Amino acid sequence: MALITLAKQAILRPSGITESEIDMIMSRLLSSKADAADIYFQSTRAESWVMEGGIIKEGSHNIAQGAGVRAVSGDKTGFAYSDRIELPVLLEAAHNVKAIVRQGQNASAGLTLPAKWPSYYAPIDPVKSLEDRQKIDLLQRVESETRKLDSRIEEVIVSLVGVHDHILVAGQDGSLAADVRPLVRMNVTVIVVQDGRREQGSMGGGARNDYRYFIEQDRALGYGREAVRQALVNLEAIDAPAGNMTVVLGPGWPGILLHEAIGHGLEGDFNRKGTSAFSGRVGERVASELCTVVDDGALPGRRGSLSIDDEGTPTEQTVLIEKGILKGYMQDKMNARLMGVKPTGNGRRESYAHAPMPRMTNTYMLSGPHNPEEIIRSVEKGIYAKNFGGGQVDITSGKFVFSASEAYLIENGRITRPVKGATLIGNGPDVLTRVSMVGNDLELDSGVGTCGKEGQSVPVGVGQPTLKIDGLTVGGTSV
Amino acid sequence: MQNQDQLNELKAIVQSLLDEAIRQGASTAEAGLSQENGLSVTARMGDVETIEHHRDQGLGVTVYFGQRKGSASTTHLSPEAIKDTVAAACSIARYTNADDYAGLPERDLLATEFPDLQLNHPWAIDAEAAIAIAIECEDAARGYDPEISNSEGASINTHQGVHVLGNTLGFLHGAMTTRHSLSCSVLAERGGNMQRDYWYSVARNPLDLESAIHVGQKAAQRTLRRLGARSLSPRQCPVLYAAEVASGLLGSFIGAISGSVLYRKSSFLLNSLDTQIFPEFIHIHEQPHLIGALGSAVYDSEGVATRPHDIVSNGIVRSYVLSTYSARKLGMRSTGNAGGVHNLIIDPGALDFQGMLKMLDTGLLVTELMGQGVNMVTGDYSRGAAGFWVENGKIQYPVEEITIAGNLKNMYKHIVAVGNDVDLRGNVRTGSILIERMSIAGE
């Protein structure tokens, strides 16, 4: 069935609102001279299950729905939302919102919604993809198989989350765009103890798919094995060194480097306002020639993927850096219009209760020429960082951090002892100029990323091949 | 959201949720409902940038079938939605296992007195008036100095919410609260190098907000003083946490003595009750009943009465931070901390900020922290930082792109002093905190 039909059934039918009523709300929004306006309807069903201490301890179920209305005039935005999809409420919202519009053109025709676009995932309902009993069995199997892996395991926590999200975007010309988005996530955390020392390991994955994704290719049990491996490695970790040194980042999830160091700084809103350390630098060298970085919302089934963004723009592969040269920014409709470029399918919002802004989807670096072993061999003294926790960036000064959760010393071209987790800090605009080797082993992360910006969280993906950076500050304790 | 009528109406909905849960076979249940209205405006470069009207509502129910538990929530308040939500929770409880520790709080711990803590002060302000204040605030920042080069704008946020909580032990109570804030963030530029910083004021009562001009000027001052920042070579030295970041040190402490990490044995402060964690002069306590304070509450998120109590005295841990469930897992009683602490206070010492700088003598003053590099299982701590290098008690130059590292257990033990320059804005009230020695990494 067409996505529009599915979305109408999920959102409009239960609320009783009709398409002609949507037109009424839109005309109210456009009754003063706005440059652009849209209405975003959403209906989301989510569930989560947690197994801990050997029992299925918690489960929860959530249904949320609502609508957000927006009018844009120049660089001004009026926005209101309600969790009641009812005509009088939305008309009042439209009335409040259009107060922002003091001048502006009549809504320009260039911002209509597309008639057709490809889908990068099926409109399936993860919550219904397994019987509740089967979900429980899956959690129990993962828990008990993981617990068996090592006698030092003290606690195993397994969680499972599924989301079924319907969205419908009404454009200013009366056109509609829709998407039905599945999202699943599983996570395994273990605590291990040895001689009174306690460490934790955690691994998870997810996709725009249903729960069978975790059963396929033995993924769920693999998360358990990986969590245990990480925890046991950390039992042996010594103090991390402190100071500036050569850092080799493993493939996959360490791509969080790209997300923090350059990704946020290349979002259109910051660059339109001139507040990013990358503002006005398109065409300049910002990375070594080995580096080509893209943001790609059009990867099938990935956690960060979208068929259309939350403004109805089809996603695409946007080249951010090509062979070291900055090519462009990630855009939503408003910032694209103000900067005189095309939207790139990066207009995202946490929900109907949040206004859209430019956000990343799946951000990764393409493979380079080097063999990963060759990269390690080339380092006399440094750090090999394999897994990371979160990160953060100050887009104005360009300073970014990301925290290693599994790292090793490299001594004379060989990976030797594990070191304790440490924060790495660098400067976004120049860290990639110090990339001296790029592996031929591009990997994307397992599907666990969540990005926060101005209080809004959205699922994202990252990825990269093995990378060698000549000089990054490692925040250990061993001076 | 005007009156008692609305509160009574929402209480009736919560009661109907509880009744429906019992009707569907639950042995006990707890339900909550909230409604919020708000307005946010931002002004940038002297003109309005965004106007947002907020309107949220949601209800949640937790049902117990004996010791089996299920939860569900929704944004709908209709009778059908209530029935469906309860059914969803009951359906989940069919699959969860019996948990000996699950269930409602002990009846004798529930709040029975509801003094007015004066947390509700609506701000009768429309978008136009809010924009005028935001513009005044941003103008004060942008006009402060020629080196202020750009702006992320100034914002006003005003919210009023009503929250009702009930359970099948007969607890049913609701209250209205407000929260207002004014913030400003600007950029400065010197020699191609850009810096950004911000300031904000937040209060229950709009009359308690700092003036627009003060917030703007403070944002400008904080941004300007970062210009010319450089890194530091690796070293070990004393570190002074400015009051606005010192609250994070106490937040990590509360995190580590919270029931949920203790019963999971995933804390670096396991079995810390009655042990010396801080130096003798440290006194940390919770004051949930302060009039008009941001963290104040008469009862926690389960309806358990909050009470003023010591968490640390003479440096010794006197109480964990427990909900009903985590308390039972540990063989203890709830401390009224389901959902967190309410106004956590560390007693200030005798020195003001200048005095603390003198005591630091030569070392690092930290004013900003980045990243999440705190391992709650081991206490290992490594975070990105920015601030100032201090020599002989005097600020020398701004620093950035450095990390500070240590182990929290060790850092707590080696707190040298707490300043009386208390930051009163948040739920954690502390002055600046001086730590004897940490590892710095940079360039």
mmCIF file of C-alpha atoms in Angstrom, chain B residues 249-250 277-282 284 346 356 408-418 432-437:
data_model
loop_
_atom_site.group_PDB
_atom_site.id
_atom_site.type_symbol
_atom_site.label_atom_id
_atom_site.label_comp_id
_atom_site.label_asym_id
_atom_site.label_seq_id
_atom_site.Cartn_x
_atom_site.Cartn_y
_atom_site.Cartn_z
ATOM 1 C CA LEU B 249 31.224 16.695 40.581
ATOM 2 C CA LEU B 250 28.372 16.461 43.082
ATOM 3 C CA ILE B 277 34.581 9.504 51.147
ATOM 4 C CA PHE B 278 35.242 13.249 51.554
ATOM 5 C CA PRO B 279 37.492 15.263 53.882
ATOM 6 C CA GLU B 280 35.991 15.899 57.312
ATOM 7 C CA PHE B 281 34.841 19.437 56.576
ATOM 8 C CA ILE B 282 32.433 18.365 53.814
ATOM 9 C CA ILE B 284 26.239 17.600 51.805
ATOM 10 C CA ILE B 346 27.150 21.426 49.866
ATOM 11 C CA MET B 356 39.724 30.416 46.151
ATOM 12 C CA LEU B 408 36.568 10.499 41.316
ATOM 13 C CA LYS B 409 37.145 8.589 44.541
ATOM 14 C CA ASN B 410 40.556 10.133 44.784
ATOM 15 C CA MET B 411 39.298 13.571 43.719
ATOM 16 C CA TYR B 412 36.583 13.557 46.418
ATOM 17 C CA LYS B 413 39.110 12.594 49.067
ATOM 18 C CA HIS B 414 41.370 15.463 48.035
ATOM 19 C CA ILE B 415 38.947 18.354 47.980
ATOM 20 C CA VAL B 416 40.899 21.207 49.541
ATOM 21 C CA ALA B 417 38.128 23.800 49.893
ATOM 22 C CA VAL B 418 34.610 24.787 48.826
ATOM 23 C CA SER B 432 33.707 26.576 43.451
ATOM 24 C CA ILE B 433 35.584 23.414 44.467
ATOM 25 C CA LEU B 434 39.364 23.101 44.694
ATOM 26 C CA ILE B 435 40.948 19.692 44.061
ATOM 27 C CA GLU B 436 44.503 19.108 45.199
ATOM 28 C CA ARG B 437 45.881 17.527 42.009
#
